[in-house]
Amino acid sequence: MKGVRAKMPRRPALKKPSPPGPKDPVGVYCRVRPLGRPDQECCIEVINESTVQIHPPDGYRIFRNGEYREMQYSFKEVFGTLVAQKELFDVVAKPLVEDLIRGKNGLLFTYGVTGSGKTHTMTGSPGDGGLLPRCLAMIFNSIGPFQAKRFVFKLDDKNGVDVQCEVDALLERQKRDAMPVPKTPSGKRQIDPEFADMINVQDHCKVEEVDEDNVYSVFVSYIEIYNNYIYDLLEETPFDLIKPKWNNCNTPVRNGDFIPPQSKILREDQNHNMYVTGCTEVEVKSTEEAFEVFWKGQKKRRIANTQLNRESSRSHGVFIIKLAQAPLDADGDNVLQEKEQITLSQLSLVDLAGSERTNRTKAEGNRLREAGNINQSLMTLRTCIEVLRENQMYGTNKMVPYRDSKLTHLFKNYFDGEGKVRMIVCVNPKAEDYEESLQVMRFAEMTQEVEVARPVDRPLCGLTPGRRFRNQAFREELAQKLEIRGGPISGETEEQSASEILLQNFPPLPSCELLDINDDQTLPKLTGVLEERHKLRQKLSEEFAKNVLTFKTILRELDSSVMSKENHFQGKLSEKEKVITGQKTELERLEKKIKTLEYKIEILEKTATIYEEDKRHLQQELESKSQKLQRQASDKRRLEARLQGMVAETTMKWEKECERRVAAKQLEMQNKLWVKDEKLKQLKAIVTEPKNEKPERPSRERDREKPIPRSVSPTPVPNAPPVRLRHRRSRSAGERWVDHKPPSNLPTDTVMQPHVPHAITVAAASEKALAKCDKYMLTHQELASDGEIETKLIKGDVFKTRGGGQAVQFTEIETLKQESPTGRKRRSSPSNADPPEDAADSEWTDVETRAKKAMNLTYCCVGILLTFIRLTCCQ
């Protein structure tokens, strides 16, 4: 008969999307350890059975500028300093053991800072066993009578289990007995006194309603995760905690004196469950044997003495209990050889290393490296919990970083719905651990919000229940009947004993040889023996008939009892079926209601999503418009400030320019008024002077070669020969000029004349002419005090204004004046000669004309200046 290999019925071989089933939150419990000394300051108080309060210590409040803030955290249940291990086990671990025997997985781990009592909670102390020995005791108290013989179940190296026949199992046992190596301890051996008090549990807790038609086998393994490497604590290798050295890559260095243990590798089986390949898994048959295996690995676990804890765990310890179970066949004798009916469940008990701060532990060297790896793995666990919580609460689909740490990678199946998860948060209420305890509380509060899918129940085998006890009852009753009748108790020697009895009761046959014809003794003896045999045969036949009747009666009684029990069980089964039918109906109704509510929730979520999207768009639009308005307001303020500056600057500039021009104009007008007053005085003196005393108007001889018709000034030398005219070159020749000559100017007959080459000559100033040139010259004529015409060349620079126009800034004035070298002399006439009448009129006309021209020149100059001021202001 070949062995049958079973697969773990956790999920199908191919992961397919299944409808979301019911989920349970991660059960988080809190345990507060007692203070080390009565005079220590306490920062954690138990408020009620589910709430603790943490407050900063006095020194912390002083350091934080007097801030005082009390925080309360809620858990599924809180265990104070006086709670016993049994009470903690009944609430936290007992349901996990019940699920283990029912074929479901479970994960229990302790979490907290260094020295908070995690190892004590998991392992216990002498006389007060922890959760681990109590779990083992409950398992063996429940399945003790139903355990299979050794090697009936055999684990393979791919996280599966094989079922062997009795012959193969017997061969395995014989091979094990023949091995010279020390065997695993049995229940009959003396218990090691070092841990005897830890497993001496007196309450004899067990699981109710264990399937009695199954056979069970327990396998245990013990690993540690040290510096993010997995090591087998049950492996038979030399192990020294002092000699190993580590290189820069954080891996062990081999040398001749020390061979470090080989780290194990995590793999994924065909059902996508994680397991440690090559890990030692020991089959145990009692609590003592299992705990001795654990204690053997516990001695190899890495611990060290730190400033915070005398025996601080430097690695994460994982003790794995696997329970293989399979139903009996229809006769109740042998294990059922169907792989679909074989179940392998697992309970993992994890003692996490405590998080610590290196500035408090004063760690260095290997201790510092260990602390860094411990904190890193715990941080990865916290990150995975945060991502799971975010995915479940907000509907995101972020990848959970299980592979960042061996610890989270090993137990990722539990968080994906492979079993129940429970965590015990251990805290130390002393004031020195306030910061670390606060972080632990926050992590525990966040962990409670993560939900894990509820594991499914294993399928029923479909065979008649009670097979084992019916077979045992039949064997016992048959043995009793045979014992009463003097028959054998053992059924295996029944045939042999009956034949021996039959041969012993029959008399031996005598010799049948007839050696003489007269022999008359042989036949009578043979006849007598045959008659005795015939009588004995008849007697045995009657006895056999009686035994048959008796056996038939016993069978009928057994059949009647079986029928009555079957009827009883059928009645109970029908009642259970009715209850199940009612519950199914109620479940269908609730499922319909749940679907309706889920549909409504989906609609509301979609509506809320739409509203949130609209709200987000509106907020974005509002923010963009607000930013735009702010930019516009800022630009407006900058433009206003700029314009105000420009206006102030331009205003100040033009105020100064106007003041300067007004002052210049006032001075010029005053000069002109003074000149006018002088002219009027002279005119008045001339007018009021008597005619006989009136001097003769000097005559001017005109140039005959170039007569100047409108010349009013006499030539300096009347009888001088004609001279060739020469032009005076301006000092600014070579630049582009605007030569402004008003039409009221009179031509002079001087030899030197103003001349500017490449000039634009205009009669009136225009913007078009000014735009083409960079210099400006105004030719202005006025009457001097001596009666001669004085020509002024007023020069200036042309520049562009900010408004795009043109403006002129006057820079210098050149004066051209004609004078007689001997001074001006009036011509006199004979005293006795009366001047002609027309001469007097001519003299009066000449003076009046000169006065009018002087006034016209003055008004023309004022008009030109006003015109330039208007042009400049307009530009």
PDB file of C-alpha atoms in Angstrom, residues 77 113 217-218 304 313 403 584 650 655 757 761:
ATOM      1  CA  GLU A  77      -9.254  43.496  26.894  1.00  0.00           C
ATOM      2  CA  VAL A 113       9.676  47.320  24.320  1.00  0.00           C
ATOM      3  CA  SER A 217      -0.328  13.769  15.129  1.00  0.00           C
ATOM      4  CA  VAL A 218       1.518  16.818  16.455  1.00  0.00           C
ATOM      5  CA  ALA A 304      22.344  39.316  25.731  1.00  0.00           C
ATOM      6  CA  SER A 313      16.121  38.636  23.429  1.00  0.00           C
ATOM      7  CA  ARG A 403       9.173  41.079   1.447  1.00  0.00           C
ATOM      8  CA  LYS A 584     -29.555  28.967   6.239  1.00  0.00           C
ATOM      9  CA  THR A 650       7.276 113.915 -13.770  1.00  0.00           C
ATOM     10  CA  GLU A 655       7.449 121.888 -11.597  1.00  0.00           C
ATOM     11  CA  PRO A 757      25.034 123.070 -43.156  1.00  0.00           C
ATOM     12  CA  THR A 761      14.938 125.501 -42.361  1.00  0.00           C
TER      13      THR A 761
END
